[in-house]
Every structure is written in structure tokens, then in C-alpha cells.
């Protein structure tokens, strides 16, 4: 963030140092395309001092490989940085390098290769888009000397926020000319990513058992009995079976995604069968499995149902791209300040050079 | 596979065996995929492969730690044949990743070479070469590492460019703001560095060309060793033994098991009845009750003879046989029917092929219930004629049938004991599936040689009655058939 005022630069650097010290792997994710992920990633990388970085990208941008598109995806690295990138990106990487390992992880731009930069220079990143592959690459980066890993997200995907991959995330968003709309969108995204973790330890243990994960959903009754759709029952059919055993439903665990349609169906069912579904928690593995829009969230909140996750996401900060916001310095800074206050998170705008953090 | 369709390979349990034959390297896997029947012309190779496997199995059993060490090294080998082709093509030099991969291959070859020397493993026809020079070329440091860099020591020009580049980087870092002129200079030096690196890669590629024959040879060695370990592991897991190839006119198998069928039975809490039999040159006829396991017996024998001719150990206590030219297997997989030919028409086509093969060499032919789908009178004649024809050749034909009076004096007659000694009177007609289970429990799957004129078992009516065939049907069965099935017992 070369254009940050000196005070902001110091605050931002402190925030980055604190983040990488506390969270060894950080992903930059967004719900929308071209939201400044790479810019925020670059700012983070630039601000880190005295600690060896490992970097990769989560996916290969379709534009990658074309000369004109490469400049926007180049990241300047210091000597010692460990880089994981696709083989076809190597010719575009400037540093003198040592090849550390090949990985057998394939991307559209070839196998992911790990190398150590022996000199400074710009590197071109493309990495795995499959989360399991990304987890392996992250482990490789740490094994080959990186002390923390930064992962540049690709496209409009929040799957890199998966807590199995990232210890922390930075949410990146565009600031639209209609600031009120941005605020509304961001509030929804932040709420979703910060869905509260499950506090009932007994329920957590049940959900973590192998057997519920083998089915698309599982029901847990008031006495913590587990009910699984062994015969391919729908949720409502299984609830009725549970009811015949004079039990009500304490929780519903979804081993995959929870969609709008499922959520709205359940809300409707809960409203029409209040005797069966009282104070029931809908549980998913982590917030990236919540494929639900604001309307569905609102209807859940207004119903006897609530949402919880087994593994929460650690949202470290919000990077806002103000280059799309139009004019109005005060308008933008007011918004960023308000956002930071409302969500109790550091908010920075690399383009405008702003950094806001409400002290504890 | 030369002699079997994919469906037949599955139906006899060959796919199951192959699924448990698991080499670790891409080279070993390729060797496995090429597995096939060694013909009589390749007899010396087949015998040599089996000797090697026998000797290696002793080593395998005696030194499990050495096998673990070899296996550990083998898991590290990756596909580098594209790199070898590129070196030979002399069009583009290897890049840094390819040089890294070749270096690691050479290091792993060194580890394997040391292990083979230490374990005194001299069981393969191929020799493993030391790739010490390749390792040294790609690892200019004293200490061997698995990483690879286009080291400055490879070329003075490269070293000078990098010194200049580092100096510029220091100057850039010393500036409070990026200096465009310095950055441009840095970019120029980076371009020069790439060109110099390309030249180093070209020189290294040229120098590596001399070791290509040794690398290629080592790849063959790795494939053979990996495949050998996989074969020994398979034999160990299933207690398989070496087949004995003899100059003989009989095929003798003792306590053969079909591992696939056995696996299915075990999951159901049942076990496979081992198969022992002896086949003569010419016609051998297998008769027996329905559900008596004739088809499984044919599959088991075929599987073991096939495995023996592929150079693998066999799933039995012993198997002795001559080296055969071909395998013929005709069972009802109905593939030809779906191809638009009637089942009998498809059989005739196959039998024509079998007769041609018998004319060309000595083989093992299995025919499961030939002509069962045609007019029984003509079918019986066709089967009898086929058996007479087989008697004229030196192949081994094993034919299963329900037709009676087809075995002739010089032919071998084998029979499944079946329900011959079963106390069927203790069974009363109950639910059909339950009766099937009871019948299978009573079934004796043993195959024994019987006199040539031993009548075929006539259990069909008894079994059908026990399975609950309506009285209305049974009442209409003629007296002679009834007496054959139940003796003097009256119809009730």
C-alpha cells in the first residue's frame, strides 16, 4: 500500500504482522469477481517483514497465460519466499530460483511446482482450485520453509474460506457507487461467514461422528438420539418417524451444503408443525456450506430454527476496493469507518489508501 | 488379453486377481497392463519368469524388511520417459523442472542401486546401472539434495549476470521510492539471466544424452522389479503357489480356489469347496446337478491355467500341466446375442474357432453347456460329435453338459457329487429361496472321476418339487421320470 498515509501504513503493517503471526494460513476470498483480492493479497505480502512467506493462488484465472492479462496477476516477492505456482507460469516468474518439489497437483496451466525465490522479482501465480489439493499445497509450502502462507483467491468463490484450508480469511469486496447497497451486501456476507459455532459439545460430537457424515443429513432428537435416512427418507418423512417415537427434533445436521430451497422448506415445515420442531438448530460443517441468500437467512431468523457451524471461519479483516465507488472522499471514508465500527473488524482500502481499525 | 473377452475375464475372476496385483510405479503398472498368455513359442521366457518369481518369493518371505526398503524406494519413482524422449529429440533443452525430475530419478536410482547391491538381489534379467555421474552433474554441491537450481557455477556468464542483478536489487531496496531506471535495468538483467540459463539447460541436456541408455535400462529394471514384488505380494496374500510345467499329457490340479468366488462366499459366511481334478488329453466331460458348481469349477480351472500361462502363481495346492498354445472359453455371457446373433448361432461361431485353434496347436478348451439352447435331440448329437472331434486332437477339452449318454468309452467322465448323498427327505417344501439355501448347504461341490457310462444325475424333478412346484404340475410327470427321481415313492 504505497499510497497509504504513514500512520495508516504503520497501523496496516501492524495488522498484517499480527495476522500472519496468529494465523499461519490466510486466504483472500470474495463473493464477487474483480473485487481487489490480488491487490489486497499484494499489500499483505508487501507489508510482512522478517518472516518467510509462502504464497499460492487458489485457482487459475481463465485469462491467465495471455500476455496482456499477466501483469495484473504478478506479485513482487522478496528473496526466500516460497512460491507454489503452475508450471506454465514459471517463464513469467522473474526471481532466480531453486525448484523445491513437484506436487502431482494438476491445474489447467500444468502441475503445481514449488520453488524458492533466491532473488527478488515478480511472480505469476496459478494454483489448485480443489480444496483438498490446496490443503496439500499449503502443507508443502510450510514443509519447505514458509512460516506462513497467503493464498490469493480466484473468481467469486468462498470455498477457500474453508477452515480446513485457511486459519483466517480476508473478505474482499467492491465498493459500489450505491454505498447503501454495498453495506447491505457486506453485512449479509459478514453475517454468513461469522455464523456462530455450535456450543452444545454433545451435539458437536454426534455431528463429527463418521456415520452422520455418510448421509446427506441427520436428525438429532431431544435425547440426543441420532436418526439417519437409511431408507432414503426425506427430512419431513424422517421427522415424522421421530415423532412416532414421541420425540421432538433438537438439531438437523447437513453433511454437505444447505441451500435456499432446503432452508425455506424447513422453515415452512417448522411453522406448520410447531409441535415437532421447537428450537431446532440447523448445523453445517462450516460457513462455506451455507448456500443461502439473505431472504432465507431472514426467514430462518424469524422461525424457531437457528443456524450453527461445526467449524467457524476466522474473519481477520475486510478489504474494500473503492476504485469502483465513484467520487467522494468523505463518503467513502465515512463508510469504511462505519463498517469497521459495526463489524468490529479492521477495514482497509488498498486503492484509496485507507485503514480503519477500532481499538479494543 | 489374447483369448478372453473383457466379460469373460471378469466372469472367471481374472479381474479380481488383477485388482489385487498392485505395482507401485507407473512403469510397473504398465508392465501389469501388458500381462498376457505366453504361448508355447515363448515357453523359455515363461519358465524363466516363473523361476525368477519362485526365487524372489523365497527372498520375499525371508527378508520382509528388505522388501519394505525396496518398496519405499519404488514409491518415489515418477514418469520421466517424456524427458528421455526430449533429450533424444534434440529440439528443445530440458527446463529446470525436467532437470529437477531427472535429478530425483537419478538419486532414487542410486538408492535402489545401493539397496540391490546390499541385498545381493540378482534375480532379474536386467541390470540396474549406477547413475552417479548424472547425480553429480545435476548436483554441483558436495551434499546431495533433492532440490534443483540452475547454479551459477554452471556458467561464468550466468554468474556475472546474477552478481550484477543482486547489486541492482540492493540499490532498489536502498531507494525510498521505486526508481524506474533501476527497475528497467533489473528487468533487462532478468532477461539476460533467462537467456544464460537457457544456454546452461542446453549444455546440461547435451551432457545428459550420454546417460540415456542407462536411464532407459533402469526404467525397465524398475518395471520388472516392481512387477515382481507385486506378483510375490499377490502370491503371499492368497497363498498362491508356482505352477509346474511338465512334458505331460495330463492337467492335474489339487485344491484349487477361485479367490473371487471365495471372497463373495466369505462375505456371506460361506467358504469355497476346493477343486481337485485331473484332465486327460482329448475329451473330458463334466456332469452334475443343477446348482452343483459346474460353471464355477470351469471358471476356477480356467483362471488358474490362465494365471500359470501369464507367469503368475496359481491359487491351489498344486497345478501340473504342459505349456499350452491357446485358451478357449465358451460360457453363456450372451455378448453375442446382444450383437444380433442367436445364442446357438453365436456358439456355432465360437466352436468353429475352437476347432480351428485345435488344428493349429495344443490348448485348453472349456465349453459350458454347448447346444443347450437348441433341439435337445440334435443338441445331444452336436455335443457328442464335438467330443469325438476333441478326441482326435491333443488339446484338453473340458465340456460340461446336462445331456446324458454322450460320454464314450475312451473319454474321461467327471461328475459333481452334488445331492447324491444328501438327505433330501429331511427337506420339506418351504419358501423357494429358503429351499435354495438348504439345497446349497447340502450340495457337495466335490468333483470326482466316474465310470464313462455313469448316468447323469437326475435331481431336477426332486429339486423342483422341494422348491414348491405345484402338485398340478407334478401329477402330470410321467411314471418313468418319477421313478428315476424318487424310486418307488408314490406321487403325493
GROMACS .gro file of N, CA and C in nm, chain A residues 235-334:
model
  300
  235UNK      N    1  -3.641  -3.536   0.470
  235UNK     CA    2  -3.630  -3.483   0.607
  235UNK      C    3  -3.766  -3.491   0.677
  236UNK      N    4  -3.874  -3.449   0.606
  236UNK     CA    5  -4.005  -3.448   0.674
  236UNK      C    6  -4.049  -3.591   0.707
  237UNK      N    7  -4.020  -3.686   0.619
  237UNK     CA    8  -4.057  -3.826   0.649
  237UNK      C    9  -3.984  -3.874   0.774
  238UNK      N   10  -3.857  -3.837   0.784
  238UNK     CA   11  -3.778  -3.883   0.900
  238UNK      C   12  -3.826  -3.813   1.028
  239UNK      N   13  -3.863  -3.685   1.015
  239UNK     CA   14  -3.914  -3.614   1.133
  239UNK      C   15  -4.040  -3.684   1.184
  240UNK      N   16  -4.126  -3.725   1.090
  240UNK     CA   17  -4.250  -3.792   1.132
  240UNK      C   18  -4.220  -3.927   1.199
  241UNK      N   19  -4.117  -3.996   1.149
  241UNK     CA   20  -4.077  -4.122   1.213
  241UNK      C   21  -4.032  -4.095   1.357
  242UNK      N   22  -3.957  -3.986   1.372
  242UNK     CA   23  -3.907  -3.949   1.506
  242UNK      C   24  -4.026  -3.915   1.597
  243UNK      N   25  -4.122  -3.846   1.538
  243UNK     CA   26  -4.239  -3.804   1.615
  243UNK      C   27  -4.315  -3.925   1.668
  244UNK      N   28  -4.319  -4.031   1.585
  244UNK     CA   29  -4.388  -4.153   1.629
  244UNK      C   30  -4.322  -4.211   1.753
  245UNK      N   31  -4.194  -4.177   1.770
  245UNK     CA   32  -4.123  -4.224   1.890
  245UNK      C   33  -4.136  -4.121   2.004
  246UNK      N   34  -4.233  -4.029   1.988
  246UNK     CA   35  -4.263  -3.926   2.089
  246UNK      C   36  -4.141  -3.839   2.120
  247UNK      N   37  -4.069  -3.805   2.017
  247UNK     CA   38  -3.952  -3.719   2.033
  247UNK      C   39  -3.968  -3.594   1.949
  248UNK      N   40  -3.906  -3.485   1.991
  248UNK     CA   41  -3.900  -3.367   1.904
  248UNK      C   42  -3.756  -3.352   1.856
  249UNK      N   43  -3.738  -3.266   1.755
  249UNK     CA   44  -3.606  -3.255   1.691
  249UNK      C   45  -3.526  -3.142   1.757
  250UNK      N   46  -3.407  -3.176   1.801
  250UNK     CA   47  -3.317  -3.078   1.862
  250UNK      C   48  -3.230  -3.011   1.754
  251UNK      N   49  -3.185  -3.093   1.658
  251UNK     CA   50  -3.094  -3.039   1.557
  251UNK      C   51  -3.103  -3.118   1.427
  252UNK      N   52  -3.068  -3.051   1.319
  252UNK     CA   53  -3.056  -3.118   1.188
  252UNK      C   54  -2.917  -3.088   1.137
  253UNK      N   55  -2.845  -3.194   1.105
  253UNK     CA   56  -2.706  -3.175   1.057
  253UNK      C   57  -2.701  -3.205   0.908
  254UNK      N   58  -2.644  -3.114   0.833
  254UNK     CA   59  -2.629  -3.134   0.689
  254UNK      C   60  -2.481  -3.155   0.659
  255UNK      N   61  -2.450  -3.273   0.603
  255UNK     CA   62  -2.308  -3.303   0.581
  255UNK      C   63  -2.254  -3.226   0.459
  256UNK      N   64  -2.343  -3.184   0.369
  256UNK     CA   65  -2.299  -3.104   0.253
  256UNK      C   66  -2.348  -2.961   0.269
  257UNK      N   67  -2.399  -2.907   0.158
  257UNK     CA   68  -2.443  -2.768   0.160
  257UNK      C   69  -2.588  -2.759   0.208
  258UNK      N   70  -2.621  -2.645   0.265
  258UNK     CA   71  -2.760  -2.613   0.298
  258UNK      C   72  -2.803  -2.506   0.199
  259UNK      N   73  -2.904  -2.537   0.119
  259UNK     CA   74  -2.944  -2.444   0.013
  259UNK      C   75  -3.067  -2.364   0.054
  260UNK      N   76  -3.093  -2.261  -0.025
  260UNK     CA   77  -3.212  -2.177  -0.002
  260UNK      C   78  -3.338  -2.261   0.003
  261UNK      N   79  -3.347  -2.350  -0.093
  261UNK     CA   80  -3.470  -2.429  -0.107
  261UNK      C   81  -3.491  -2.517   0.017
  262UNK      N   82  -3.382  -2.580   0.059
  262UNK     CA   83  -3.391  -2.665   0.179
  262UNK      C   84  -3.431  -2.580   0.300
  263UNK      N   85  -3.360  -2.466   0.315
  263UNK     CA   86  -3.382  -2.382   0.432
  263UNK      C   87  -3.527  -2.332   0.436
  264UNK      N   88  -3.575  -2.284   0.323
  264UNK     CA   89  -3.712  -2.230   0.320
  264UNK      C   90  -3.815  -2.340   0.343
  265UNK      N   91  -3.788  -2.457   0.290
  265UNK     CA   92  -3.876  -2.573   0.312
  265UNK      C   93  -3.883  -2.608   0.460
  266UNK      N   94  -3.769  -2.603   0.526
  266UNK     CA   95  -3.764  -2.639   0.667
  266UNK      C   96  -3.836  -2.535   0.754
  267UNK      N   97  -3.817  -2.408   0.715
  267UNK     CA   98  -3.886  -2.301   0.789
  267UNK      C   99  -4.037  -2.323   0.779
  268UNK      N  100  -4.082  -2.351   0.659
  268UNK     CA  101  -4.225  -2.373   0.636
  268UNK      C  102  -4.273  -2.493   0.719
  269UNK      N  103  -4.195  -2.598   0.716
  269UNK     CA  104  -4.232  -2.720   0.790
  269UNK      C  105  -4.239  -2.691   0.940
  270UNK      N  106  -4.139  -2.615   0.990
  270UNK     CA  107  -4.135  -2.583   1.133
  270UNK      C  108  -4.256  -2.500   1.174
  271UNK      N  109  -4.295  -2.408   1.082
  271UNK     CA  110  -4.409  -2.321   1.115
  271UNK      C  111  -4.540  -2.398   1.115
  272UNK      N  112  -4.550  -2.497   1.026
  272UNK     CA  113  -4.676  -2.571   1.019
  272UNK      C  114  -4.679  -2.689   1.117
  273UNK      N  115  -4.564  -2.727   1.169
  273UNK     CA  116  -4.559  -2.838   1.266
  273UNK      C  117  -4.485  -2.795   1.393
  274UNK      N  118  -4.537  -2.694   1.461
  274UNK     CA  119  -4.464  -2.638   1.576
  274UNK      C  120  -4.441  -2.741   1.687
  275UNK      N  121  -4.525  -2.843   1.690
  275UNK     CA  122  -4.509  -2.943   1.797
  275UNK      C  123  -4.386  -3.031   1.773
  276UNK      N  124  -4.349  -3.047   1.648
  276UNK     CA  125  -4.238  -3.137   1.615
  276UNK      C  126  -4.103  -3.068   1.618
  277UNK      N  127  -4.103  -2.944   1.570
  277UNK     CA  128  -3.975  -2.874   1.556
  277UNK      C  129  -3.976  -2.749   1.644
  278UNK      N  130  -3.921  -2.764   1.762
  278UNK     CA  131  -3.913  -2.648   1.852
  278UNK      C  132  -3.767  -2.618   1.877
  279UNK      N  133  -3.729  -2.495   1.864
  279UNK     CA  134  -3.592  -2.454   1.893
  279UNK      C  135  -3.492  -2.552   1.832
  280UNK      N  136  -3.499  -2.564   1.704
  280UNK     CA  137  -3.413  -2.663   1.635
  280UNK      C  138  -3.295  -2.592   1.569
  281UNK      N  139  -3.176  -2.649   1.582
  281UNK     CA  140  -3.057  -2.588   1.522
  281UNK      C  141  -3.024  -2.658   1.390
  282UNK      N  142  -3.004  -2.580   1.286
  282UNK     CA  143  -2.957  -2.634   1.157
  282UNK      C  144  -2.805  -2.623   1.159
  283UNK      N  145  -2.738  -2.736   1.141
  283UNK     CA  146  -2.592  -2.736   1.155
  283UNK      C  147  -2.528  -2.776   1.023
  284UNK      N  148  -2.426  -2.701   0.982
  284UNK     CA  149  -2.343  -2.741   0.867
  284UNK      C  150  -2.197  -2.741   0.914
  285UNK      N  151  -2.111  -2.799   0.830
  285UNK     CA  152  -1.972  -2.814   0.872
  285UNK      C  153  -1.905  -2.678   0.895
  286UNK      N  154  -1.918  -2.590   0.797
  286UNK     CA  155  -1.858  -2.457   0.811
  286UNK      C  156  -1.937  -2.360   0.725
  287UNK      N  157  -1.915  -2.230   0.742
  287UNK     CA  158  -1.998  -2.132   0.670
  287UNK      C  159  -1.992  -2.142   0.517
  288UNK      N  160  -1.886  -2.201   0.462
  288UNK     CA  161  -1.881  -2.209   0.315
  288UNK      C  162  -1.988  -2.305   0.262
  289UNK      N  163  -2.049  -2.382   0.352
  289UNK     CA  164  -2.154  -2.476   0.308
  289UNK      C  165  -2.293  -2.410   0.311
  290UNK      N  166  -2.297  -2.285   0.351
  290UNK     CA  167  -2.427  -2.216   0.356
  290UNK      C  168  -2.452  -2.146   0.223
  291UNK      N  169  -2.528  -2.214   0.139
  291UNK     CA  170  -2.559  -2.157   0.006
  291UNK      C  171  -2.694  -2.088   0.015
  292UNK      N  172  -2.706  -1.996   0.107
  292UNK     CA  173  -2.837  -1.934   0.129
  292UNK      C  174  -2.829  -1.782   0.118
  293UNK      N  175  -2.934  -1.729   0.058
  293UNK     CA  176  -2.942  -1.585   0.031
  293UNK      C  177  -3.003  -1.513   0.153
  294UNK      N  178  -2.990  -1.380   0.155
  294UNK     CA  179  -3.040  -1.305   0.270
  294UNK      C  180  -3.185  -1.337   0.307
  295UNK      N  181  -3.269  -1.358   0.204
  295UNK     CA  182  -3.411  -1.382   0.232
  295UNK      C  183  -3.429  -1.509   0.316
  296UNK      N  184  -3.352  -1.614   0.280
  296UNK     CA  185  -3.363  -1.740   0.355
  296UNK      C  186  -3.309  -1.723   0.497
  297UNK      N  187  -3.202  -1.646   0.509
  297UNK     CA  188  -3.147  -1.622   0.643
  297UNK      C  189  -3.251  -1.550   0.730
  298UNK      N  190  -3.316  -1.450   0.669
  298UNK     CA  191  -3.416  -1.374   0.743
  298UNK      C  192  -3.530  -1.466   0.786
  299UNK      N  193  -3.573  -1.555   0.698
  299UNK     CA  194  -3.686  -1.641   0.735
  299UNK      C  195  -3.644  -1.741   0.843
  300UNK      N  196  -3.517  -1.784   0.842
  300UNK     CA  197  -3.469  -1.872   0.950
  300UNK      C  198  -3.471  -1.797   1.083
  301UNK      N  199  -3.423  -1.673   1.075
  301UNK     CA  200  -3.415  -1.593   1.199
  301UNK      C  201  -3.554  -1.568   1.260
  302UNK      N  202  -3.654  -1.560   1.171
  302UNK     CA  203  -3.789  -1.533   1.220
  302UNK      C  204  -3.863  -1.661   1.260
  303UNK      N  205  -3.798  -1.774   1.251
  303UNK     CA  206  -3.863  -1.903   1.277
  303UNK      C  207  -3.806  -1.966   1.404
  304UNK      N  208  -3.857  -2.082   1.444
  304UNK     CA  209  -3.798  -2.147   1.562
  304UNK      C  210  -3.661  -2.209   1.532
  305UNK      N  211  -3.614  -2.192   1.411
  305UNK     CA  212  -3.486  -2.253   1.372
  305UNK      C  213  -3.371  -2.156   1.394
  306UNK      N  214  -3.250  -2.212   1.409
  306UNK     CA  215  -3.130  -2.127   1.415
  306UNK      C  216  -3.019  -2.197   1.338
  307UNK      N  217  -2.915  -2.122   1.305
  307UNK     CA  218  -2.804  -2.177   1.226
  307UNK      C  219  -2.678  -2.186   1.311
  308UNK      N  220  -2.603  -2.297   1.295
  308UNK     CA  221  -2.473  -2.310   1.361
  308UNK      C  222  -2.377  -2.385   1.271
  309UNK      N  223  -2.249  -2.366   1.297
  309UNK     CA  224  -2.148  -2.441   1.220
  309UNK      C  225  -2.059  -2.518   1.317
  310UNK      N  226  -2.005  -2.628   1.266
  310UNK     CA  227  -1.911  -2.705   1.349
  310UNK      C  228  -1.777  -2.633   1.359
  311UNK      N  229  -1.734  -2.579   1.244
  311UNK     CA  230  -1.602  -2.514   1.239
  311UNK      C  231  -1.620  -2.370   1.190
  312UNK      N  232  -1.599  -2.272   1.277
  312UNK     CA  233  -1.620  -2.133   1.234
  312UNK      C  234  -1.504  -2.082   1.148
  313UNK      N  235  -1.530  -1.976   1.080
  313UNK     CA  236  -1.426  -1.910   0.999
  313UNK      C  237  -1.373  -1.791   1.078
  314UNK      N  238  -1.243  -1.771   1.074
  314UNK     CA  239  -1.184  -1.656   1.142
  314UNK      C  240  -1.172  -1.543   1.040
  315UNK      N  241  -1.262  -1.448   1.047
  315UNK     CA  242  -1.258  -1.334   0.955
  315UNK      C  243  -1.164  -1.229   1.014
  316UNK      N  244  -1.052  -1.205   0.946
  316UNK     CA  245  -0.948  -1.118   1.002
  316UNK      C  246  -0.970  -0.971   0.968
  317UNK      N  247  -1.027  -0.947   0.851
  317UNK     CA  248  -1.046  -0.809   0.811
  317UNK      C  249  -1.121  -0.802   0.680
  318UNK      N  250  -1.153  -0.678   0.641
  318UNK     CA  251  -1.227  -0.659   0.516
  318UNK      C  252  -1.147  -0.564   0.426
  319UNK      N  253  -1.124  -0.609   0.304
  319UNK     CA  254  -1.054  -0.524   0.208
  319UNK      C  255  -1.158  -0.472   0.111
  320UNK      N  256  -1.170  -0.342   0.104
  320UNK     CA  257  -1.270  -0.281   0.017
  320UNK      C  258  -1.199  -0.216  -0.101
  321UNK      N  259  -1.252  -0.241  -0.218
  321UNK     CA  260  -1.194  -0.183  -0.339
  321UNK      C  261  -1.277  -0.060  -0.376
  322UNK      N  262  -1.223   0.059  -0.346
  322UNK     CA  263  -1.301   0.181  -0.368
  322UNK      C  264  -1.288   0.235  -0.510
  323UNK      N  265  -1.210   0.166  -0.594
  323UNK     CA  266  -1.189   0.218  -0.730
  323UNK      C  267  -1.320   0.214  -0.809
  324UNK      N  268  -1.416   0.135  -0.762
  324UNK     CA  269  -1.543   0.125  -0.834
  324UNK      C  270  -1.652   0.211  -0.770
  325UNK      N  271  -1.613   0.292  -0.669
  325UNK     CA  272  -1.715   0.363  -0.590
  325UNK      C  273  -1.753   0.500  -0.644
  326UNK      N  274  -1.681   0.548  -0.743
  326UNK     CA  275  -1.705   0.683  -0.791
  326UNK      C  276  -1.637   0.784  -0.700
  327UNK      N  277  -1.676   0.910  -0.710
  327UNK     CA  278  -1.607   1.015  -0.633
  327UNK      C  279  -1.666   1.031  -0.493
  328UNK      N  280  -1.597   1.111  -0.411
  328UNK     CA  281  -1.649   1.143  -0.278
  328UNK      C  282  -1.564   1.084  -0.168
  329UNK      N  283  -1.456   1.157  -0.137
  329UNK     CA  284  -1.360   1.110  -0.034
  329UNK      C  285  -1.431   1.087   0.099
  330UNK      N  286  -1.507   1.187   0.143
  330UNK     CA  287  -1.572   1.179   0.275
  330UNK      C  288  -1.673   1.065   0.280
  331UNK      N  289  -1.746   1.053   0.172
  331UNK     CA  290  -1.848   0.949   0.162
  331UNK      C  291  -1.784   0.810   0.183
  332UNK      N  292  -1.668   0.792   0.118
  332UNK     CA  293  -1.601   0.661   0.124
  332UNK      C  294  -1.542   0.638   0.263
  333UNK      N  295  -1.471   0.739   0.313
  333UNK     CA  296  -1.407   0.720   0.445
  333UNK      C  297  -1.512   0.701   0.555
  334UNK      N  298  -1.622   0.774   0.543
  334UNK     CA  299  -1.730   0.756   0.642
  334UNK      C  300  -1.781   0.613   0.640
   0.00000   0.00000   0.00000
